[in-house]
mmCIF file of C-alpha atoms in Angstrom:
data_model
loop_
_atom_site.group_PDB
_atom_site.id
_atom_site.type_symbol
_atom_site.label_atom_id
_atom_site.label_comp_id
_atom_site.label_asym_id
_atom_site.label_seq_id
_atom_site.Cartn_x
_atom_site.Cartn_y
_atom_site.Cartn_z
ATOM 1 C CA MET A 28 0.000 0.000 0.000
ATOM 2 C CA GLN A 29 1.376 3.283 -1.062
ATOM 3 C CA THR A 30 -0.590 5.405 1.420
ATOM 4 C CA ASP A 31 0.769 3.472 4.385
ATOM 5 C CA GLU A 32 4.312 3.764 3.069
ATOM 6 C CA LEU A 33 3.888 7.513 2.582
ATOM 7 C CA ARG A 34 2.568 7.927 6.134
ATOM 8 C CA ALA A 35 5.473 5.970 7.529
ATOM 9 C CA GLU A 36 7.990 8.105 5.643
ATOM 10 C CA LEU A 37 6.345 11.323 6.841
ATOM 11 C CA ALA A 38 6.346 10.120 10.431
ATOM 12 C CA GLU A 39 10.032 9.223 10.163
ATOM 13 C CA LEU A 40 10.846 12.665 8.756
ATOM 14 C CA ALA A 41 8.878 14.367 11.542
ATOM 15 C CA ARG A 42 10.924 12.495 14.147
ATOM 16 C CA GLU A 43 14.149 13.648 12.529
ATOM 17 C CA VAL A 44 13.244 17.354 12.728
ATOM 18 C CA ASP A 45 14.358 19.110 15.911
ATOM 19 C CA GLY A 46 11.831 20.825 18.155
ATOM 20 C CA PHE A 47 10.809 24.384 17.325
ATOM 21 C CA PRO A 48 13.242 26.581 19.277
ATOM 22 C CA GLU A 49 11.358 29.961 18.994
ATOM 23 C CA ASP A 50 8.769 31.320 21.337
ATOM 24 C CA LEU A 51 5.335 31.145 19.649
ATOM 25 C CA ALA A 52 3.958 34.026 21.711
ATOM 26 C CA GLY A 53 6.852 36.257 20.565
ATOM 27 C CA ILE A 54 6.179 35.397 16.942
ATOM 28 C CA ARG A 55 2.500 36.212 17.373
ATOM 29 C CA ARG A 56 3.403 39.569 18.951
ATOM 30 C CA ARG A 57 5.700 40.443 16.022
ATOM 31 C CA VAL A 58 3.031 39.528 13.499
ATOM 32 C CA ALA A 59 0.451 41.603 15.399
ATOM 33 C CA ARG A 60 2.830 44.607 15.520
ATOM 34 C CA ARG A 61 3.418 44.356 11.774
ATOM 35 C CA ARG A 62 -0.321 44.241 11.132
ATOM 36 C CA VAL A 63 -0.898 47.324 13.317
ATOM 37 C CA ALA A 64 1.950 49.205 11.621
ATOM 38 C CA LEU A 65 0.713 48.345 8.134
ATOM 39 C CA GLY A 66 -2.845 49.258 9.122
ATOM 40 C CA SER A 67 -1.708 52.616 10.519
ATOM 41 C CA VAL A 68 0.280 53.412 7.398
ATOM 42 C CA SER A 69 -2.669 52.496 5.176
ATOM 43 C CA VAL A 70 -5.038 54.711 7.227
ATOM 44 C CA VAL A 71 -2.641 57.674 7.014
ATOM 45 C CA LEU A 72 -2.202 57.182 3.272
ATOM 46 C CA SER A 73 -5.975 56.939 2.811
ATOM 47 C CA ILE A 74 -6.540 60.198 4.727
ATOM 48 C CA ALA A 75 -3.829 61.947 2.719
ATOM 49 C CA LEU A 76 -5.348 60.702 -0.521
ATOM 50 C CA VAL A 77 -8.833 61.906 0.454
ATOM 51 C CA ALA A 78 -7.430 65.310 1.500
ATOM 52 C CA ALA A 79 -5.569 65.628 -1.797
ATOM 53 C CA VAL A 80 -8.671 64.746 -3.808
ATOM 54 C CA VAL A 81 -10.798 67.235 -1.858
ATOM 55 C CA THR A 82 -8.177 69.951 -2.282
ATOM 56 C CA VAL A 83 -7.877 69.377 -6.002
ATOM 57 C CA THR A 84 -11.625 69.268 -6.591
ATOM 58 C CA ARG A 85 -12.518 72.207 -4.331
ATOM 59 C CA SER A 86 -9.761 74.670 -5.226
ATOM 60 C CA SER A 87 -10.177 76.657 -8.382
ATOM 61 C CA SER A 88 -8.573 79.798 -9.687
ATOM 62 C CA SER A 89 -11.956 81.009 -10.939
ATOM 63 C CA HIS A 90 -13.119 81.775 -7.389
ATOM 64 C CA LEU A 91 -12.394 85.348 -6.421
ATOM 65 C CA HIS A 92 -12.939 86.670 -2.921
ATOM 66 C CA VAL A 93 -12.938 90.425 -2.593
ATOM 67 C CA ALA A 94 -12.603 91.946 0.846
ATOM 68 C CA GLY A 95 -14.859 94.853 1.585
ATOM 69 C CA THR A 96 -18.403 95.709 0.592
ATOM 70 C CA GLU A 97 -20.229 98.308 -1.428
ATOM 71 C CA LYS A 98 -20.835 100.310 1.737
ATOM 72 C CA GLU A 99 -17.166 100.464 2.724
ATOM 73 C CA VAL A 100 -15.467 103.296 0.836
ATOM 74 C CA GLU A 101 -12.410 105.474 1.190
ATOM 75 C CA LEU A 102 -12.687 108.385 3.571
ATOM 76 C CA THR A 103 -12.414 110.904 0.724
ATOM 77 C CA ARG A 104 -15.496 109.408 -0.972
ATOM 78 C CA LEU A 105 -17.827 110.148 1.953
ATOM 79 C CA GLU A 106 -20.183 113.019 1.176
ATOM 80 C CA ARG A 107 -21.044 113.650 4.818
ATOM 81 C CA PHE A 108 -19.684 112.681 8.213
ATOM 82 C CA ASP A 109 -22.925 111.988 10.103
ATOM 83 C CA VAL A 110 -21.784 109.604 12.834
ATOM 84 C CA GLY A 111 -18.445 108.495 14.228
ATOM 85 C CA VAL A 112 -17.934 104.993 15.603
ATOM 86 C CA VAL A 113 -14.907 104.592 17.872
ATOM 87 C CA LEU A 114 -14.138 101.150 19.237
ATOM 88 C CA PRO A 115 -12.885 100.795 22.817
ATOM 89 C CA SER A 116 -9.139 100.708 23.345
ATOM 90 C CA GLY A 117 -9.180 96.964 24.139
ATOM 91 C CA ALA A 118 -11.058 96.018 20.957
ATOM 92 C CA THR A 119 -9.665 93.139 18.926
ATOM 93 C CA ALA A 120 -9.694 92.449 15.206
ATOM 94 C CA THR A 121 -12.718 90.223 15.801
ATOM 95 C CA ASP A 122 -14.553 93.162 17.358
ATOM 96 C CA ALA A 123 -13.692 95.361 14.364
ATOM 97 C CA THR A 124 -14.978 92.667 11.999
ATOM 98 C CA ALA A 125 -18.221 92.432 13.982
ATOM 99 C CA VAL A 126 -18.689 96.221 13.828
ATOM 100 C CA GLN A 127 -18.080 96.194 10.070
ATOM 101 C CA ALA A 128 -20.658 93.410 9.677
ATOM 102 C CA ILE A 129 -23.199 95.497 11.596
ATOM 103 C CA LEU A 130 -22.468 98.569 9.470
ATOM 104 C CA ASP A 131 -22.797 96.458 6.305
ATOM 105 C CA SER A 132 -26.125 94.962 7.323
ATOM 106 C CA THR A 133 -27.760 98.116 8.704
ATOM 107 C CA GLY A 134 -30.089 99.815 6.237
ATOM 108 C CA ALA A 135 -29.582 103.236 7.841
ATOM 109 C CA VAL A 136 -25.911 103.269 6.807
ATOM 110 C CA GLN A 137 -25.288 104.582 3.292
ATOM 111 C CA HIS A 138 -21.461 104.407 3.377
ATOM 112 C CA TYR A 139 -18.720 104.121 5.963
ATOM 113 C CA ALA A 140 -14.957 104.481 5.966
ATOM 114 C CA SER A 141 -12.141 103.610 8.324
ATOM 115 C CA VAL A 142 -10.738 106.756 9.920
ATOM 116 C CA PRO A 143 -7.056 107.044 10.886
ATOM 117 C CA ALA A 144 -6.534 108.074 14.504
ATOM 118 C CA GLY A 145 -4.818 111.343 13.543
ATOM 119 C CA THR A 146 -7.713 112.419 11.321
ATOM 120 C CA LEU A 147 -10.252 111.619 14.022
ATOM 121 C CA ALA A 148 -8.215 113.464 16.654
ATOM 122 C CA ALA A 149 -8.049 116.529 14.409
ATOM 123 C CA ALA A 150 -11.809 116.378 13.799
ATOM 124 C CA LEU A 151 -12.504 116.087 17.515
ATOM 125 C CA THR A 152 -10.141 118.957 18.335
ATOM 126 C CA LEU A 153 -11.776 121.245 15.769
ATOM 127 C CA GLY A 154 -15.288 120.218 16.720
ATOM 128 C CA ARG A 155 -14.919 120.491 20.501
ATOM 129 C CA PRO A 156 -12.267 122.627 22.094
ATOM 130 C CA GLY A 157 -10.547 121.166 25.120
ATOM 131 C CA ASP A 158 -9.372 117.716 26.105
ATOM 132 C CA THR A 159 -12.361 115.371 26.014
ATOM 133 C CA PRO A 160 -12.280 111.751 27.205
ATOM 134 C CA LEU A 161 -12.952 110.592 23.630
ATOM 135 C CA LEU A 162 -9.990 112.609 22.353
ATOM 136 C CA ALA A 163 -7.778 111.077 25.051
ATOM 137 C CA ARG A 164 -8.923 107.605 24.012
ATOM 138 C CA VAL A 165 -8.300 108.337 20.317
ATOM 139 C CA CYS A 166 -4.786 109.573 21.078
ATOM 140 C CA ALA A 167 -3.943 106.437 23.102
ATOM 141 C CA VAL A 168 -1.295 103.980 21.955
ATOM 142 C CA PRO A 169 -2.241 101.849 20.083
ATOM 143 C CA PRO A 170 -5.046 103.943 18.640
ATOM 144 C CA PRO A 171 -8.472 102.290 18.497
ATOM 145 C CA ARG A 172 -10.224 101.485 15.234
ATOM 146 C CA SER A 173 -12.759 104.110 14.210
ATOM 147 C CA TYR A 174 -15.218 104.570 11.387
ATOM 148 C CA ALA A 175 -16.876 107.590 9.820
ATOM 149 C CA VAL A 176 -20.462 106.791 8.878
ATOM 150 C CA GLU A 177 -22.666 108.473 6.281
ATOM 151 C CA LEU A 178 -26.313 107.763 7.032
ATOM 152 C CA SER A 179 -28.731 107.096 4.222
ATOM 153 C CA ARG A 180 -31.155 109.876 3.305
ATOM 154 C CA ALA A 181 -34.140 107.590 3.944
ATOM 155 C CA ALA A 182 -33.085 106.970 7.544
ATOM 156 C CA PRO A 183 -35.139 108.906 10.126
#
């Protein structure tokens, strides 16, 4: 019988092989570490690929973002100086952006312009003689942001 002979040969070969000297738990740990490392690398590559695809599909040179609005003009283009808006000395850029958003959305405002501190100080000095608290605040360092506002004619 050939099957019995084959089994006998295999059994003899198995007895000739020495015992497995390595630690099976150590081998399993190495295999698990390799799987985790390969999985981490594949996740990072997948995220980078998705980010690259989104960047390529979303970015376009045809998009143009213009800062400013129709209401914001240069100071020399204001016909009248109806109202002055002076931010507090501790105001941040976020506060200035919020004030500009309010001026943009208010229907009573026809136009507004950013006023340099020196120009506002001169206007306050000519308009009101003497040292007023507002003038002292305008002349502080750093000077606060201020806006000259032209009200619309339809505003009460």
